Amino acid sequence: MKQVELTPGYWISPVIKGGWQLSTGHSLTKSIEEDSAISDIQTFVSAGISTLDFGDIYTGVEVLVGKALRQINDPSAVHLHTKYVPNENFLENYDRSDARDIVARSLDRLGVSRVDLVQFHWWRYEAHHYLAALEELFILKEEGLIREVGITNFDLPRLQEMVVSGFKPASAQLQYSILDRRPEEGMVEYCIENGIGILCYGTVAGGFLSERYLNAPEPSSFETRSNVKYKLIIDDFGGWALFQELLTLLDSIAHTHQTDIGTVASAYTLAKPGVKAVIVGARNVSHLPNNLLIPEIALSPSESASIAAILDRSTGPTGPVYDLERYNERHRSIMHTNNN
Ligand SMILES: NC(=O)c1ccc[n+]([C@@H]2O[C@H](COP(=O)([O-])OP(=O)(O)OC[C@H]3O[C@@H](n4cnc5c(N)ncnc54)[C@H](OP(=O)(O)O)[C@@H]3O)[C@@H](O)[C@H]2O)c1
């Protein structure tokens, strides 16, 4: 897979393997089998999806990635993107030594001396220490423990505050998809102007954007926390009927391009200005052949116009990036905010 330059000198695959699906507790019904998860990581890397996204709070995943790395011929060809997510109950009394401790723990779990990207998340802006935490990450970068510092889920005013304060992140990981276009309210433009690469999650809406849900009745019970999260996004998008219209259109586009709905949906987002990569969650290798096609799919002007006509009728989600997840009880209640 042809790589893209995320920030000067740092190249990644434009499709990233998402690791949340491998964490303990992600599935509400099934557990992950360690040996196959490790061999799946190797298969993705050999196929060209060389960038892995995971997090300090994805239970068990950093250790799993570390084990996979030790069995890969050239581990330096793998791009490791973790996160730093301080516990919510600690934010008022935040001590920046936490950043150092958590990054050291990530390196230890991964068995590496430097991680390529640490993406910083902060649960509550009312607790003001996020700039101190970010500054500490930049110090760790200076010390060589982190190659690049990124952020995830911060809104535009906070990103502007970081840049003005001299802490410009290399990347912003955001929920950005055909269903959720909140980043288009200023965030995308600012990232482009400032050379901050956008890494998108949610591009297949936890699997909702797939043949499995085409013409299916609206579900009321869910297998994964991801499904719970994205069903709320579908509700905000305009509900199940409008979502079905979109799925039907994406299905016909997928037939034209000889691929599947999820691939078209991810390709739609990858082609957006400012987007450097899409992060697609993987429980196993079943979607890998289609995931590899994502950068190859170019939608025609008429396909794009048909999609736009449906999106024009959608009602949301609206508001700043991640505000619903931060402040709206429906969205917020599925988050685990003290996992570290
Ligand atoms: N920064 C954050 O706050 C944040 C939040 C969420 C996620 N993330 C990151 O982003 C990654 C992906 O996001 P997500 O977890 O929300 O999930 P997602 O990528 O929207 O959905 C992943 C699921 O979709 C299905 N899928 C993948 N490709 C498909 C295809 N071509 N056709 C049909 N189904 C397909 C698979 O489910 P089945 O195996 O069941 O088919 C897969 O487990 C995560 O793993 C994580 O690394 C970050």
Tab-separated table of C-alpha atoms and ligand atoms in Angstrom:
chain	number	residue	atom	x	y	z
A	1	MET	CA	0.000	0.000	0.000
A	2	LYS	CA	1.404	3.400	-0.991
A	3	GLN	CA	2.269	5.351	2.148
A	4	VAL	CA	1.332	8.957	2.979
A	5	GLU	CA	3.393	11.560	4.792
A	6	LEU	CA	1.618	12.332	8.066
A	7	THR	CA	4.084	15.001	9.096
A	8	PRO	CA	7.428	15.916	7.474
A	9	GLY	CA	9.550	12.766	7.313
A	10	TYR	CA	7.000	10.451	8.931
A	11	TRP	CA	5.167	8.145	6.516
A	12	ILE	CA	2.259	5.844	7.422
A	13	SER	CA	-0.219	3.594	5.623
A	14	PRO	CA	-3.436	5.479	4.678
A	15	VAL	CA	-5.418	2.597	6.175
A	16	ILE	CA	-4.663	1.950	9.831
A	17	LYS	CA	-5.624	-1.206	11.705
A	18	GLY	CA	-7.744	-0.150	14.708
A	19	GLY	CA	-7.090	-2.007	17.936
A	20	TRP	CA	-10.089	-1.198	20.158
A	21	GLN	CA	-11.772	-4.407	18.934
A	22	LEU	CA	-9.004	-6.483	20.527
A	23	SER	CA	-9.395	-4.994	23.991
A	24	THR	CA	-10.863	-6.995	26.812
A	25	GLY	CA	-14.452	-5.913	27.294
A	26	HIS	CA	-14.979	-4.470	23.799
A	27	SER	CA	-17.250	-7.328	22.801
A	28	LEU	CA	-20.211	-7.749	25.084
A	29	THR	CA	-20.508	-11.424	24.063
A	30	LYS	CA	-17.140	-12.845	22.889
A	31	SER	CA	-13.495	-12.822	24.004
A	32	ILE	CA	-10.386	-12.477	21.823
A	33	GLU	CA	-8.129	-15.477	21.147
A	34	GLU	CA	-4.566	-14.213	21.708
A	35	ASP	CA	-2.666	-16.385	19.199
A	36	SER	CA	-4.944	-15.520	16.304
A	37	ALA	CA	-4.979	-11.830	17.256
A	38	ILE	CA	-1.144	-11.837	17.128
A	39	SER	CA	-0.976	-13.645	13.800
A	40	ASP	CA	-3.696	-11.314	12.404
A	41	ILE	CA	-1.568	-8.278	13.275
A	42	GLN	CA	1.324	-9.840	11.357
A	43	THR	CA	-0.930	-10.568	8.381
A	44	PHE	CA	-2.141	-6.944	8.246
A	45	VAL	CA	1.434	-5.631	8.414
A	46	SER	CA	2.679	-7.992	5.689
A	47	ALA	CA	-0.249	-6.962	3.479
A	48	GLY	CA	0.772	-3.288	3.710
A	49	ILE	CA	-1.406	-2.000	6.560
A	50	SER	CA	1.698	-1.184	8.549
A	51	THR	CA	0.184	1.312	10.982
A	52	LEU	CA	-1.520	0.135	14.146
A	53	ASP	CA	-3.785	2.285	16.322
A	54	PHE	CA	-4.389	1.322	19.923
A	55	GLY	CA	-4.281	2.981	23.312
A	56	ASP	CA	-3.010	2.965	26.853
A	57	ILE	CA	-6.604	2.294	27.961
A	58	TYR	CA	-7.395	-0.508	25.468
A	59	THR	CA	-7.071	-3.300	27.993
A	60	GLY	CA	-4.460	-5.873	26.939
A	61	VAL	CA	-3.801	-4.477	23.466
A	62	GLU	CA	-0.375	-2.865	23.955
A	63	VAL	CA	0.898	-6.170	25.353
A	64	LEU	CA	-0.636	-8.036	22.408
A	65	VAL	CA	0.986	-5.666	19.893
A	66	GLY	CA	4.318	-6.083	21.710
A	67	LYS	CA	4.078	-9.855	21.346
A	68	ALA	CA	3.240	-9.527	17.644
A	69	LEU	CA	6.187	-7.156	17.092
A	70	ARG	CA	8.617	-9.667	18.549
A	71	GLN	CA	7.565	-12.149	15.865
A	72	ILE	CA	7.817	-9.722	12.946
A	73	ASN	CA	10.991	-9.792	10.815
A	74	ASP	CA	11.309	-6.030	10.572
A	75	PRO	CA	9.459	-4.426	13.519
A	76	SER	CA	10.849	-0.997	12.549
A	77	ALA	CA	8.546	-1.059	9.492
A	78	VAL	CA	5.507	-1.082	11.796
A	79	HIS	CA	4.098	2.300	12.836
A	80	LEU	CA	2.881	2.287	16.414
A	81	HIS	CA	0.157	4.761	17.386
A	82	THR	CA	-0.918	4.649	20.992
A	83	LYS	CA	-2.808	7.141	23.179
A	84	TYR	CA	-2.453	8.916	26.468
A	85	VAL	CA	-5.804	9.130	28.230
A	86	PRO	CA	-5.484	10.315	31.837
A	87	ASN	CA	-8.243	9.100	34.135
A	88	GLU	CA	-11.170	11.494	34.474
A	89	ASN	CA	-11.226	11.274	38.276
A	90	PHE	CA	-7.633	12.539	38.334
A	91	LEU	CA	-7.934	15.596	36.104
A	92	GLU	CA	-8.564	18.275	38.778
A	93	ASN	CA	-5.415	17.226	40.638
A	94	TYR	CA	-3.482	16.303	37.507
A	95	ASP	CA	0.252	15.791	37.955
A	96	ARG	CA	2.290	15.785	34.741
A	97	SER	CA	4.438	12.900	35.995
A	98	ASP	CA	1.421	10.786	34.992
A	99	ALA	CA	2.245	11.393	31.298
A	100	ARG	CA	5.784	10.168	31.838
A	101	ASP	CA	4.614	7.111	33.797
A	102	ILE	CA	1.964	6.109	31.266
A	103	VAL	CA	4.260	6.551	28.245
A	104	ALA	CA	6.961	4.516	30.034
A	105	ARG	CA	4.355	1.823	30.655
A	106	SER	CA	3.344	1.840	26.956
A	107	LEU	CA	7.000	1.415	25.896
A	108	ASP	CA	7.414	-1.399	28.388
A	109	ARG	CA	4.270	-3.198	27.227
A	110	LEU	CA	5.277	-2.811	23.589
A	111	GLY	CA	8.915	-3.737	24.254
A	112	VAL	CA	10.244	-0.731	22.288
A	113	SER	CA	12.385	2.274	23.184
A	114	ARG	CA	10.304	4.763	21.196
A	115	VAL	CA	6.672	4.878	20.086
A	116	ASP	CA	5.809	6.618	16.806
A	117	LEU	CA	2.731	8.561	17.901
A	118	VAL	CA	1.098	9.250	21.255
A	119	GLN	CA	-2.384	10.681	20.842
A	120	PHE	CA	-3.528	12.730	23.803
A	121	HIS	CA	-7.138	12.688	25.008
A	122	TRP	CA	-8.650	14.727	27.873
A	123	TRP	CA	-12.115	14.063	29.256
A	124	ARG	CA	-13.131	17.439	30.699
A	125	TYR	CA	-12.028	20.921	29.614
A	126	GLU	CA	-13.208	22.371	32.953
A	127	ALA	CA	-10.119	20.728	34.411
A	128	HIS	CA	-7.465	23.028	32.994
A	129	HIS	CA	-4.269	21.022	33.044
A	130	TYR	CA	-4.429	19.682	29.497
A	131	LEU	CA	-1.720	22.090	28.291
A	132	ALA	CA	0.617	20.918	31.059
A	133	ALA	CA	0.015	17.311	30.036
A	134	LEU	CA	0.636	18.165	26.403
A	135	GLU	CA	3.823	20.041	27.262
A	136	GLU	CA	5.072	16.956	29.110
A	137	LEU	CA	4.435	14.837	26.006
A	138	PHE	CA	6.513	17.293	23.960
A	139	ILE	CA	9.314	16.967	26.542
A	140	LEU	CA	9.137	13.176	26.120
A	141	LYS	CA	9.389	13.770	22.374
A	142	GLU	CA	12.526	15.874	22.924
A	143	GLU	CA	13.928	13.038	25.022
A	144	GLY	CA	13.341	10.602	22.148
A	145	LEU	CA	10.681	8.416	23.777
A	146	ILE	CA	7.985	9.592	21.369
A	147	ARG	CA	8.466	10.316	17.688
A	148	GLU	CA	5.354	12.501	17.217
A	149	VAL	CA	2.733	13.955	19.542
A	150	GLY	CA	-0.870	13.845	18.354
A	151	ILE	CA	-4.233	14.608	19.885
A	152	THR	CA	-7.604	12.926	19.780
A	153	ASN	CA	-11.117	14.289	20.261
A	154	PHE	CA	-10.146	17.871	21.129
A	155	ASP	CA	-12.356	20.609	19.672
A	156	LEU	CA	-11.236	23.570	17.557
A	157	PRO	CA	-10.837	26.215	20.320
A	158	ARG	CA	-8.664	23.817	22.327
A	159	LEU	CA	-6.576	22.923	19.258
A	160	GLN	CA	-6.081	26.620	18.508
A	161	GLU	CA	-5.006	27.171	22.122
A	162	MET	CA	-2.413	24.385	21.765
A	163	VAL	CA	-1.007	25.788	18.531
A	164	VAL	CA	-0.830	29.338	19.895
A	165	SER	CA	0.944	27.993	22.985
A	166	GLY	CA	3.636	26.402	20.803
A	167	PHE	CA	2.428	22.800	21.047
A	168	LYS	CA	1.260	21.975	17.539
A	169	PRO	CA	0.278	18.315	17.290
A	170	ALA	CA	1.283	16.260	14.263
A	171	SER	CA	-2.191	14.780	13.953
A	172	ALA	CA	-5.759	14.947	15.170
A	173	GLN	CA	-7.638	11.668	15.501
A	174	LEU	CA	-11.352	12.355	15.139
A	175	GLN	CA	-14.624	10.626	14.502
A	176	TYR	CA	-15.146	11.648	10.878
A	177	SER	CA	-17.275	9.598	8.511
A	178	ILE	CA	-20.061	9.666	5.978
A	179	LEU	CA	-22.443	9.704	8.995
A	180	ASP	CA	-20.543	12.160	11.186
A	181	ARG	CA	-19.293	15.308	9.536
A	182	ARG	CA	-18.806	17.431	12.650
A	183	PRO	CA	-15.102	18.055	11.788
A	184	GLU	CA	-16.272	19.999	8.715
A	185	GLU	CA	-17.437	22.816	11.028
A	186	GLY	CA	-14.013	24.503	11.041
A	187	MET	CA	-11.743	21.736	12.328
A	188	VAL	CA	-10.784	20.354	8.898
A	189	GLU	CA	-9.979	23.813	7.535
A	190	TYR	CA	-7.808	24.660	10.544
A	191	CYS	CA	-5.942	21.332	10.353
A	192	ILE	CA	-5.189	21.863	6.659
A	193	GLU	CA	-3.991	25.448	7.263
A	194	ASN	CA	-1.685	24.267	10.044
A	195	GLY	CA	-0.401	21.018	8.542
A	196	ILE	CA	-2.090	18.809	11.139
A	197	GLY	CA	-2.987	15.412	9.627
A	198	ILE	CA	-6.492	14.100	10.278
A	199	LEU	CA	-6.805	10.423	11.226
A	200	CYS	CA	-10.423	9.243	11.131
A	201	TYR	CA	-12.238	6.640	13.142
A	202	GLY	CA	-15.814	5.439	12.757
A	203	THR	CA	-15.637	5.259	8.948
A	204	VAL	CA	-17.603	1.964	8.934
A	205	ALA	CA	-19.625	2.944	12.027
A	206	GLY	CA	-18.575	-0.110	13.990
A	207	GLY	CA	-19.766	-2.342	11.132
A	208	PHE	CA	-23.191	-0.680	10.659
A	209	LEU	CA	-22.037	0.562	7.257
A	210	SER	CA	-22.126	-2.935	5.804
A	211	GLU	CA	-24.273	-5.472	3.938
A	212	ARG	CA	-25.178	-7.008	7.287
A	213	TYR	CA	-27.519	-4.112	8.096
A	214	LEU	CA	-28.812	-3.486	4.557
A	215	ASN	CA	-32.609	-3.931	4.622
A	216	ALA	CA	-32.310	-5.157	8.208
A	217	PRO	CA	-34.781	-4.132	10.897
A	218	GLU	CA	-33.612	-1.497	13.366
A	219	PRO	CA	-31.638	-3.379	16.042
A	220	SER	CA	-32.441	-3.065	19.714
A	221	SER	CA	-29.670	-5.217	21.212
A	222	PHE	CA	-25.939	-4.969	20.495
A	223	GLU	CA	-22.867	-7.221	20.412
A	224	THR	CA	-20.180	-4.589	21.009
A	225	ARG	CA	-19.698	-1.230	22.704
A	226	SER	CA	-18.834	0.107	19.262
A	227	ASN	CA	-22.335	-0.854	18.022
A	228	VAL	CA	-23.937	0.971	20.946
A	229	LYS	CA	-21.847	4.061	20.170
A	230	TYR	CA	-22.617	4.182	16.427
A	231	LYS	CA	-26.331	3.414	16.761
A	232	LEU	CA	-26.559	6.754	18.603
A	233	ILE	CA	-24.778	8.416	15.669
A	234	ILE	CA	-27.301	6.823	13.258
A	235	ASP	CA	-30.155	8.167	15.401
A	236	ASP	CA	-28.623	11.653	15.224
A	237	PHE	CA	-27.909	11.261	11.494
A	238	GLY	CA	-31.643	11.105	10.820
A	239	GLY	CA	-32.755	7.663	11.950
A	240	TRP	CA	-32.929	4.150	10.560
A	241	ALA	CA	-34.985	4.938	7.427
A	242	LEU	CA	-32.558	7.581	6.130
A	243	PHE	CA	-29.653	5.330	7.068
A	244	GLN	CA	-31.218	2.554	4.960
A	245	GLU	CA	-31.454	4.929	1.970
A	246	LEU	CA	-27.741	5.633	2.367
A	247	LEU	CA	-26.884	1.930	2.700
A	248	THR	CA	-28.874	1.107	-0.458
A	249	LEU	CA	-27.006	3.773	-2.419
A	250	LEU	CA	-23.605	2.679	-1.050
A	251	ASP	CA	-24.464	-0.915	-1.931
A	252	SER	CA	-25.087	-0.005	-5.568
A	253	ILE	CA	-21.850	2.038	-5.680
A	254	ALA	CA	-20.001	-0.911	-4.103
A	255	HIS	CA	-21.273	-3.206	-6.876
A	256	THR	CA	-19.960	-0.809	-9.513
A	257	HIS	CA	-16.518	-0.832	-7.880
A	258	GLN	CA	-16.637	-4.581	-7.114
A	259	THR	CA	-16.209	-4.088	-3.398
A	260	ASP	CA	-18.382	-3.760	-0.301
A	261	ILE	CA	-20.298	-1.001	1.483
A	262	GLY	CA	-17.700	-0.534	4.253
A	263	THR	CA	-14.932	-0.021	1.717
A	264	VAL	CA	-16.899	2.612	-0.199
A	265	ALA	CA	-17.783	4.393	3.050
A	266	SER	CA	-14.133	4.419	4.156
A	267	ALA	CA	-12.946	5.516	0.700
A	268	TYR	CA	-15.450	8.403	0.830
A	269	THR	CA	-13.839	9.662	4.059
A	270	LEU	CA	-10.243	8.987	2.991
A	271	ALA	CA	-10.772	11.202	-0.069
A	272	LYS	CA	-11.848	14.191	2.053
A	273	PRO	CA	-9.463	17.177	2.218
A	274	GLY	CA	-7.070	17.034	5.149
A	275	VAL	CA	-7.620	13.325	5.809
A	276	LYS	CA	-4.366	11.356	5.922
A	277	ALA	CA	-5.710	7.964	7.001
A	278	VAL	CA	-8.782	6.023	8.041
A	279	ILE	CA	-8.587	3.777	11.087
A	280	VAL	CA	-10.665	0.662	10.527
A	281	GLY	CA	-11.278	-1.603	13.500
A	282	ALA	CA	-10.488	-5.275	12.966
A	283	ARG	CA	-11.459	-8.253	15.101
A	284	ASN	CA	-9.828	-10.634	12.614
A	285	VAL	CA	-8.615	-10.729	8.983
A	286	SER	CA	-12.039	-11.216	7.391
A	287	HIS	CA	-12.262	-7.650	6.000
A	288	LEU	CA	-8.554	-7.305	5.164
A	289	PRO	CA	-8.879	-7.858	1.362
A	290	ASN	CA	-11.484	-5.099	1.198
A	291	ASN	CA	-9.606	-2.838	3.632
A	292	LEU	CA	-6.674	-2.983	1.177
A	293	LEU	CA	-8.885	-1.587	-1.588
A	294	ILE	CA	-9.890	1.567	0.317
A	295	PRO	CA	-7.204	3.848	-1.202
A	296	GLU	CA	-7.944	2.471	-4.697
A	297	ILE	CA	-11.621	3.474	-4.833
A	298	ALA	CA	-12.320	6.846	-6.499
A	299	LEU	CA	-15.960	7.872	-6.542
A	300	SER	CA	-17.299	9.422	-9.743
A	301	PRO	CA	-18.840	12.915	-9.677
A	302	SER	CA	-22.309	11.399	-10.096
A	303	GLU	CA	-21.753	8.912	-7.243
A	304	SER	CA	-20.559	11.774	-5.028
A	305	ALA	CA	-23.584	13.865	-6.004
A	306	SER	CA	-25.988	11.030	-5.137
A	307	ILE	CA	-24.353	10.648	-1.720
A	308	ALA	CA	-24.496	14.415	-1.147
A	309	ALA	CA	-28.224	14.444	-1.941
A	310	ILE	CA	-28.855	11.997	0.915
A	311	LEU	CA	-26.461	13.719	3.305
A	312	ASP	CA	-28.273	17.025	2.668
A	313	ARG	CA	-31.298	15.483	4.390
A	314	SER	CA	-29.413	14.301	7.466
A	315	THR	CA	-30.011	16.117	10.751
A	316	GLY	CA	-26.743	15.501	12.520
A	317	PRO	CA	-24.784	14.804	14.550
A	318	THR	CA	-24.069	18.504	15.066
A	319	GLY	CA	-21.881	20.653	17.288
A	320	PRO	CA	-18.173	20.709	17.964
A	321	VAL	CA	-16.092	17.562	17.579
A	322	TYR	CA	-16.734	15.130	20.491
A	323	ASP	CA	-19.034	17.538	22.407
A	324	LEU	CA	-21.911	15.035	22.434
A	325	GLU	CA	-19.603	12.326	23.772
A	326	ARG	CA	-18.280	14.725	26.403
A	327	TYR	CA	-21.485	16.390	27.558
A	328	ASN	CA	-24.573	14.511	26.307
A	329	GLU	CA	-25.608	11.794	28.739
A	330	ARG	CA	-26.844	9.383	26.022
A	331	HIS	CA	-23.462	9.386	24.284
A	332	ARG	CA	-21.351	9.845	27.369
A	333	SER	CA	-22.803	6.942	29.311
A	334	ILE	CA	-21.076	4.326	27.098
A	335	MET	CA	-17.583	5.734	27.795
A	336	HIS	CA	-15.267	4.210	30.387
A	337	THR	CA	-13.454	7.284	31.649
A	338	ASN	CA	-11.261	5.827	34.405
A	339	ASN	CA	-9.642	2.879	32.648
A	340	ASN	CA	-6.000	3.805	33.200
B	1	LIG	N1	-9.913	8.193	19.637
B	1	LIG	C1	-11.033	7.629	19.983
B	1	LIG	O1	-11.744	8.121	20.868
B	1	LIG	C2	-11.491	6.404	19.278
B	1	LIG	C3	-12.815	5.982	19.385
B	1	LIG	C4	-13.220	4.848	18.677
B	1	LIG	C5	-12.311	4.172	17.898
B	1	LIG	N2	-11.012	4.565	17.812
B	1	LIG	C6	-10.024	3.822	16.995
B	1	LIG	O2	-10.547	3.632	15.711
B	1	LIG	C7	-10.656	2.237	15.431
B	1	LIG	C8	-11.861	1.983	14.530
B	1	LIG	O3	-13.045	2.591	15.020
B	1	LIG	P1	-14.232	1.815	15.684
B	1	LIG	O4	-13.702	0.943	16.750
B	1	LIG	O5	-15.171	2.811	16.131
B	1	LIG	O6	-14.807	0.798	14.611
B	1	LIG	P2	-15.062	0.827	13.041
B	1	LIG	O7	-13.795	0.846	12.330
B	1	LIG	O8	-16.061	1.873	12.739
B	1	LIG	O9	-15.752	-0.605	12.895
B	1	LIG	C9	-14.985	-1.768	12.948
B	1	LIG	C10	-15.817	-2.993	12.637
B	1	LIG	O10	-16.458	-2.839	11.393
B	1	LIG	C11	-16.468	-4.063	10.703
B	1	LIG	N3	-15.805	-3.849	9.401
B	1	LIG	C12	-14.559	-3.437	9.105
B	1	LIG	N4	-14.370	-3.349	7.765
B	1	LIG	C13	-15.536	-3.715	7.224
B	1	LIG	C14	-15.980	-3.851	5.892
B	1	LIG	N5	-15.228	-3.548	4.843
B	1	LIG	N6	-17.237	-4.273	5.711
B	1	LIG	C15	-18.021	-4.574	6.775
B	1	LIG	N7	-17.674	-4.457	8.050
B	1	LIG	C16	-16.429	-4.033	8.257
B	1	LIG	C17	-15.792	-5.094	11.570
B	1	LIG	O11	-16.795	-5.773	12.343
B	1	LIG	P3	-17.057	-7.340	12.204
B	1	LIG	O12	-15.745	-7.994	12.482
B	1	LIG	O13	-18.090	-7.624	13.248
B	1	LIG	O14	-17.552	-7.585	10.798
B	1	LIG	C18	-14.971	-4.220	12.492
B	1	LIG	O15	-14.711	-4.818	13.738
B	1	LIG	C19	-10.645	1.553	16.790
B	1	LIG	O16	-10.228	0.219	16.736
B	1	LIG	C20	-9.696	2.431	17.551
B	1	LIG	O17	-8.357	2.073	17.217
B	1	LIG	C21	-10.607	5.681	18.486
